[in-house]
PDB file of C-alpha atoms in Angstrom:
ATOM      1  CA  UNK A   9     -10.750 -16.083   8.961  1.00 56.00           C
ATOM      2  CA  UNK A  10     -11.943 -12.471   9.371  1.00 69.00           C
ATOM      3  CA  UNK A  11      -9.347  -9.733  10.112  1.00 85.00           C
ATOM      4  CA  UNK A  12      -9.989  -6.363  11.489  1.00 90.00           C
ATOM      5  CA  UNK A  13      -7.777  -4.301   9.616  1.00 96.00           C
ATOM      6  CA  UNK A  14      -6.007  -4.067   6.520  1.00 97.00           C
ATOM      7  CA  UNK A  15      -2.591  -4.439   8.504  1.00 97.00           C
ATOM      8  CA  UNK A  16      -3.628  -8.087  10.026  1.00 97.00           C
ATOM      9  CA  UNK A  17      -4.384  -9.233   6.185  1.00 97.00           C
ATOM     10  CA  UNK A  18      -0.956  -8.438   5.405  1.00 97.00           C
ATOM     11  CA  UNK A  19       0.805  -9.697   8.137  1.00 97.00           C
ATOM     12  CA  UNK A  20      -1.199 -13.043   8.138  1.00 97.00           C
ATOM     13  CA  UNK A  21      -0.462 -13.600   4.432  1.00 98.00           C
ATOM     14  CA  UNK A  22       3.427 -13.182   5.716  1.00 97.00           C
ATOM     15  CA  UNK A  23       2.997 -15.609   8.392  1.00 98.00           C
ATOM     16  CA  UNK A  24       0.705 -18.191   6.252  1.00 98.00           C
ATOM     17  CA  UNK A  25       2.363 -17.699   3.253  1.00 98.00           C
ATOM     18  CA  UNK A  26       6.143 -16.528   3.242  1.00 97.00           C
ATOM     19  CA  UNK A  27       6.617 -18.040   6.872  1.00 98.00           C
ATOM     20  CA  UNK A  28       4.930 -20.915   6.219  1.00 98.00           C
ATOM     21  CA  UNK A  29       7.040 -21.482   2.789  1.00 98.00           C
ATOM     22  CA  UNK A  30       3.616 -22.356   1.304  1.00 98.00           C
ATOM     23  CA  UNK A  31       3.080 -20.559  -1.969  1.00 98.00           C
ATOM     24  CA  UNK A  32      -0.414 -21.995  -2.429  1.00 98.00           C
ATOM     25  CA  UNK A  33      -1.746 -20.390   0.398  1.00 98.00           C
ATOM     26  CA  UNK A  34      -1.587 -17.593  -1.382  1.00 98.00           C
ATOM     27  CA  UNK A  35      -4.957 -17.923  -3.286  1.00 98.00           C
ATOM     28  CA  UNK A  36      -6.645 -16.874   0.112  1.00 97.00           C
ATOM     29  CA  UNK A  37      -4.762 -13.609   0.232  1.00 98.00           C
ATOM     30  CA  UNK A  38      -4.352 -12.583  -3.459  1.00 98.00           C
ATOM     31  CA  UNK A  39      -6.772 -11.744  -6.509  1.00 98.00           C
ATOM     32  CA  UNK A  40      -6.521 -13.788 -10.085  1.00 98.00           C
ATOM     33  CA  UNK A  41      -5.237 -10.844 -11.556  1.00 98.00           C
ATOM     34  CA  UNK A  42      -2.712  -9.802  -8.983  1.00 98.00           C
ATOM     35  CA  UNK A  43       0.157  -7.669 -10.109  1.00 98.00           C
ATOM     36  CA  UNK A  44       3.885  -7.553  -7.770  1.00 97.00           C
ATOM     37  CA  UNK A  45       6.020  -4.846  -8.748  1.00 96.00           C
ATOM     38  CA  UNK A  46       9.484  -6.088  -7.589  1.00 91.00           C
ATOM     39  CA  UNK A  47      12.598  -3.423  -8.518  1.00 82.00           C
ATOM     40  CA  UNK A  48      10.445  -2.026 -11.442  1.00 84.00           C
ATOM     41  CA  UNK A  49       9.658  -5.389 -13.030  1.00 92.00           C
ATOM     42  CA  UNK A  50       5.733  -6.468 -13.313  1.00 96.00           C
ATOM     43  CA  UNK A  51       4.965 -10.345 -12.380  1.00 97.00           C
ATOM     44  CA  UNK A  52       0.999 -10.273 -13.438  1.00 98.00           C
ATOM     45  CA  UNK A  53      -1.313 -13.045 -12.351  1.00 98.00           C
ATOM     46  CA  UNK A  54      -1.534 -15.518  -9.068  1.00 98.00           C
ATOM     47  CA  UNK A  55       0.150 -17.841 -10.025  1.00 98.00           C
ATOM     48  CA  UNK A  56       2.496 -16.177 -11.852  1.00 98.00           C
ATOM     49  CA  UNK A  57       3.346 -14.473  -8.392  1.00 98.00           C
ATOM     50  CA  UNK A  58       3.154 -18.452  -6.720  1.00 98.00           C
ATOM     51  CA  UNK A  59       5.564 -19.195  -8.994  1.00 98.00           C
ATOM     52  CA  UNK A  60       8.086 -16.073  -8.155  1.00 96.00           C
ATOM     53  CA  UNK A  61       7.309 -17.024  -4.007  1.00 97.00           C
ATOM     54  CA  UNK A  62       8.244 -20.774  -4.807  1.00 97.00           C
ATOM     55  CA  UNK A  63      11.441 -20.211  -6.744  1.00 96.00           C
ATOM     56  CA  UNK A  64      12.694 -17.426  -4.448  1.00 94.00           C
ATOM     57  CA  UNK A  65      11.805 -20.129  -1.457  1.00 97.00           C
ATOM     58  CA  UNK A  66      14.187 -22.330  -3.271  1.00 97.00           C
ATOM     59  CA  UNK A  67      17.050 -19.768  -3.288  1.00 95.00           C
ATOM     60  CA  UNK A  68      16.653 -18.696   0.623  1.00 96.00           C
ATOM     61  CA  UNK A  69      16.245 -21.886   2.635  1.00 97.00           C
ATOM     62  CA  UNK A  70      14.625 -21.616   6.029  1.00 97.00           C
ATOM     63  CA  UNK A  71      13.554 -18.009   4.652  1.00 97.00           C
ATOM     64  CA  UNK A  72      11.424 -16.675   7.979  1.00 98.00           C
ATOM     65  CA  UNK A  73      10.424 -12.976   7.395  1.00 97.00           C
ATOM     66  CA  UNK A  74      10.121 -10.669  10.263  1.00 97.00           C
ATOM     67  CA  UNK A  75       7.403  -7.719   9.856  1.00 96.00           C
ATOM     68  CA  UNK A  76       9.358  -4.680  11.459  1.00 97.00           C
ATOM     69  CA  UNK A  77       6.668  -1.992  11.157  1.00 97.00           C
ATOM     70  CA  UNK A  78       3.280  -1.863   9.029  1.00 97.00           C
ATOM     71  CA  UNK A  79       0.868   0.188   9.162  1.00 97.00           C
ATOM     72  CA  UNK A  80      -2.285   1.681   6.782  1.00 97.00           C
ATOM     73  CA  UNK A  81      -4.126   4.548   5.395  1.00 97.00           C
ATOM     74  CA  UNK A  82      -7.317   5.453   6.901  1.00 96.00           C
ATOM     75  CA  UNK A  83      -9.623   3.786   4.894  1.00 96.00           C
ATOM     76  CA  UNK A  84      -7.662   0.579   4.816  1.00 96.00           C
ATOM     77  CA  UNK A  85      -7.107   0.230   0.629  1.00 97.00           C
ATOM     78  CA  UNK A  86      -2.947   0.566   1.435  1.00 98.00           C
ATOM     79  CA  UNK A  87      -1.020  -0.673   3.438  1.00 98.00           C
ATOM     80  CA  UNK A  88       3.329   0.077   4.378  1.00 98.00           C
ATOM     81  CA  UNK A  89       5.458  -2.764   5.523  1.00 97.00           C
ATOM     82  CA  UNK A  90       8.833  -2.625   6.803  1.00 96.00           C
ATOM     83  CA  UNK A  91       9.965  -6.163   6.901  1.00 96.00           C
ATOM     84  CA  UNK A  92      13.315  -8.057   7.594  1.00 96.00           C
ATOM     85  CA  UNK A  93      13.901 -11.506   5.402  1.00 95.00           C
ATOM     86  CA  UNK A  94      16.699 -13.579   7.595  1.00 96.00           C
ATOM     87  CA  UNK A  95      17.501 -17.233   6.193  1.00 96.00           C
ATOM     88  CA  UNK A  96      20.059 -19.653   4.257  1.00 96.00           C
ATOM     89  CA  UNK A  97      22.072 -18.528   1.181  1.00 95.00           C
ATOM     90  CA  UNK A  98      20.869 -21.303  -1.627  1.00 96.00           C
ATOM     91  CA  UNK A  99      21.952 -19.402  -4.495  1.00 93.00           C
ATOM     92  CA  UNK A 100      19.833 -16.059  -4.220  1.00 90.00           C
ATOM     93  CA  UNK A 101      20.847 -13.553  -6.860  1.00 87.00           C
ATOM     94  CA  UNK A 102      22.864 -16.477  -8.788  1.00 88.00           C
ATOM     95  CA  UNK A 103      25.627 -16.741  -6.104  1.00 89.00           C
ATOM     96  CA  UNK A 104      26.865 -19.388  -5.008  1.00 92.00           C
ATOM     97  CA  UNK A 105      24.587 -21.618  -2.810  1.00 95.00           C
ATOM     98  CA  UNK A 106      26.723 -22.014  -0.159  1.00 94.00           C
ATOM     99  CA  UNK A 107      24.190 -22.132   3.285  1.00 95.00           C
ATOM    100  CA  UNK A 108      25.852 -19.079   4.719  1.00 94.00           C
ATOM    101  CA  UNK A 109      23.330 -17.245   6.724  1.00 95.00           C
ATOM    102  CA  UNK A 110      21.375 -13.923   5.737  1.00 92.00           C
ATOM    103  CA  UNK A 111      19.841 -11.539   6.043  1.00 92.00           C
ATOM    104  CA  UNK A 112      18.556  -7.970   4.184  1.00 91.00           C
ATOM    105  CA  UNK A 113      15.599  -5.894   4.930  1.00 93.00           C
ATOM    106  CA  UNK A 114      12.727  -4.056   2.783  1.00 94.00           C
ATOM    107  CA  UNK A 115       9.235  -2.566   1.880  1.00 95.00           C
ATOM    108  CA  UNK A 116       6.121  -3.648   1.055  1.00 96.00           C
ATOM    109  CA  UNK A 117       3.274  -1.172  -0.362  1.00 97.00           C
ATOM    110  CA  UNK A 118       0.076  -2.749  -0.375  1.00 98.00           C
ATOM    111  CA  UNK A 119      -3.518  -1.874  -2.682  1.00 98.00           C
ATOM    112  CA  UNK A 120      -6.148  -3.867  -1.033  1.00 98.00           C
ATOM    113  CA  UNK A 121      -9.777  -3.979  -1.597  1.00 97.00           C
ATOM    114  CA  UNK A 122     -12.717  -3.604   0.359  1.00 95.00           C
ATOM    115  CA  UNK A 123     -13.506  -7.147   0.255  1.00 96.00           C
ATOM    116  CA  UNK A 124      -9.812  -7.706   2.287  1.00 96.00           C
ATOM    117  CA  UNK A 125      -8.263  -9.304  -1.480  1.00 97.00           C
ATOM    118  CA  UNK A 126      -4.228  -8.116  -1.863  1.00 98.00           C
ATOM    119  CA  UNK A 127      -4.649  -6.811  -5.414  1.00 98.00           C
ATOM    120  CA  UNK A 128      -1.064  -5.190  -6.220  1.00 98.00           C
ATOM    121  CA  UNK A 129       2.451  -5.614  -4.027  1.00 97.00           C
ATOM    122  CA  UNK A 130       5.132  -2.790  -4.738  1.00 97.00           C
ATOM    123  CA  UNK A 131       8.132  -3.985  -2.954  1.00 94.00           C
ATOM    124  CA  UNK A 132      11.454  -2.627  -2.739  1.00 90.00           C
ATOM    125  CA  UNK A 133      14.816  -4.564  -1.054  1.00 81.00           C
ATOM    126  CA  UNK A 134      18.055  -3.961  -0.139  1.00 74.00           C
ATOM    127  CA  UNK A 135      19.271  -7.274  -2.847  1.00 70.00           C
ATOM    128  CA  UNK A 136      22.634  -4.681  -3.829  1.00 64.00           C
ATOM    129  CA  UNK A 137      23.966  -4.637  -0.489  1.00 76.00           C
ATOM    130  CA  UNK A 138      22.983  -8.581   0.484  1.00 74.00           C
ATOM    131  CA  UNK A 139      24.573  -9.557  -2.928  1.00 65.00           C
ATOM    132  CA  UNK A 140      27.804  -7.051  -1.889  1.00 78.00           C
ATOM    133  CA  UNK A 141      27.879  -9.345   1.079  1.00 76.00           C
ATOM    134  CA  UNK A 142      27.579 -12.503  -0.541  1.00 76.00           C
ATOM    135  CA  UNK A 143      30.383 -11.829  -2.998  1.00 82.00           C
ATOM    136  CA  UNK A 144      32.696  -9.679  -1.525  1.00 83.00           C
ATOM    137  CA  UNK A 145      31.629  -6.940  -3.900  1.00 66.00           C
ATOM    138  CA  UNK A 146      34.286  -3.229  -2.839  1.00 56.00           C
ATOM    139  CA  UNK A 147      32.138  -0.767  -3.324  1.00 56.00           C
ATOM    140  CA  UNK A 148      34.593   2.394  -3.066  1.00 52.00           C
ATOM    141  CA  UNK A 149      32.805   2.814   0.203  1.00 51.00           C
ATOM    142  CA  UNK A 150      35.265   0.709   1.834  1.00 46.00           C
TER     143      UNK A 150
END
């Protein structure tokens, strides 16, 4: 399918690939070599990266991510996401897997090529505060 910006690519591979809990999907979206910087730690390769969707899939069940605001540069090569992740505690962050519901928000920078390929994800997530929720972590802030 053709898309007419840089934004639509990103928020289809979302919808066809995080929504759609289908990590395979993402070979339409992604290049070989893709690189996801997630809290300062590299993940090179597809399907290294299908393999980090899947087995975070497995710790949020019914995972449905909400795009919140996104947006791109001029020419299209990045793109910003504000996103919201809501779903099923199943052990995310090693806690428990108890099926309470949650939720925790985040960003998405984007390098995309001309030819529409996602070549490199920088993302960013609020995981202290969700896992201050799911354990009853005091904070001081309290």
């Amino acid at each position: 399918m053709a898309y007419k910006n840089s934004v639509e690519i990103v928020e289809a591979f979302w919808d066809q690939v995080w929504n759609a809990h289908d990590p395979e999907k993402a070979d339409d979206f992604v290049v070989e070599d893709f690189v996801i910087t997630n809290a300062g730690e590299r993940i090179e390769g597809r399907e290294n990266f299908k393999a980090w969707i899947k087995a975070f899939l497995d710790q949020v069940h019914d995972l449905r991510l909400e795009s919140v605001e996104t947006f791109q540069n001029e020419d299209g090569s990045r793109v910003a996401s504000r996103w919201r992740v809501h779903g099923r505690n199943n052990g995310v962050m090693g806690t428990e897997p108890d099926g309470r519901p949650i939720s925790f928000t985040g960003t998405a920078v984007w390098a995309v090529r001309e030819d529409g390929k996602l070549v490199h994800n920088w993302v960013e997530r609020a995981s202290f505060e969700l896992y201050q929720r799911l354990t009853g972590a005091v904070t001081g802030n309290d």
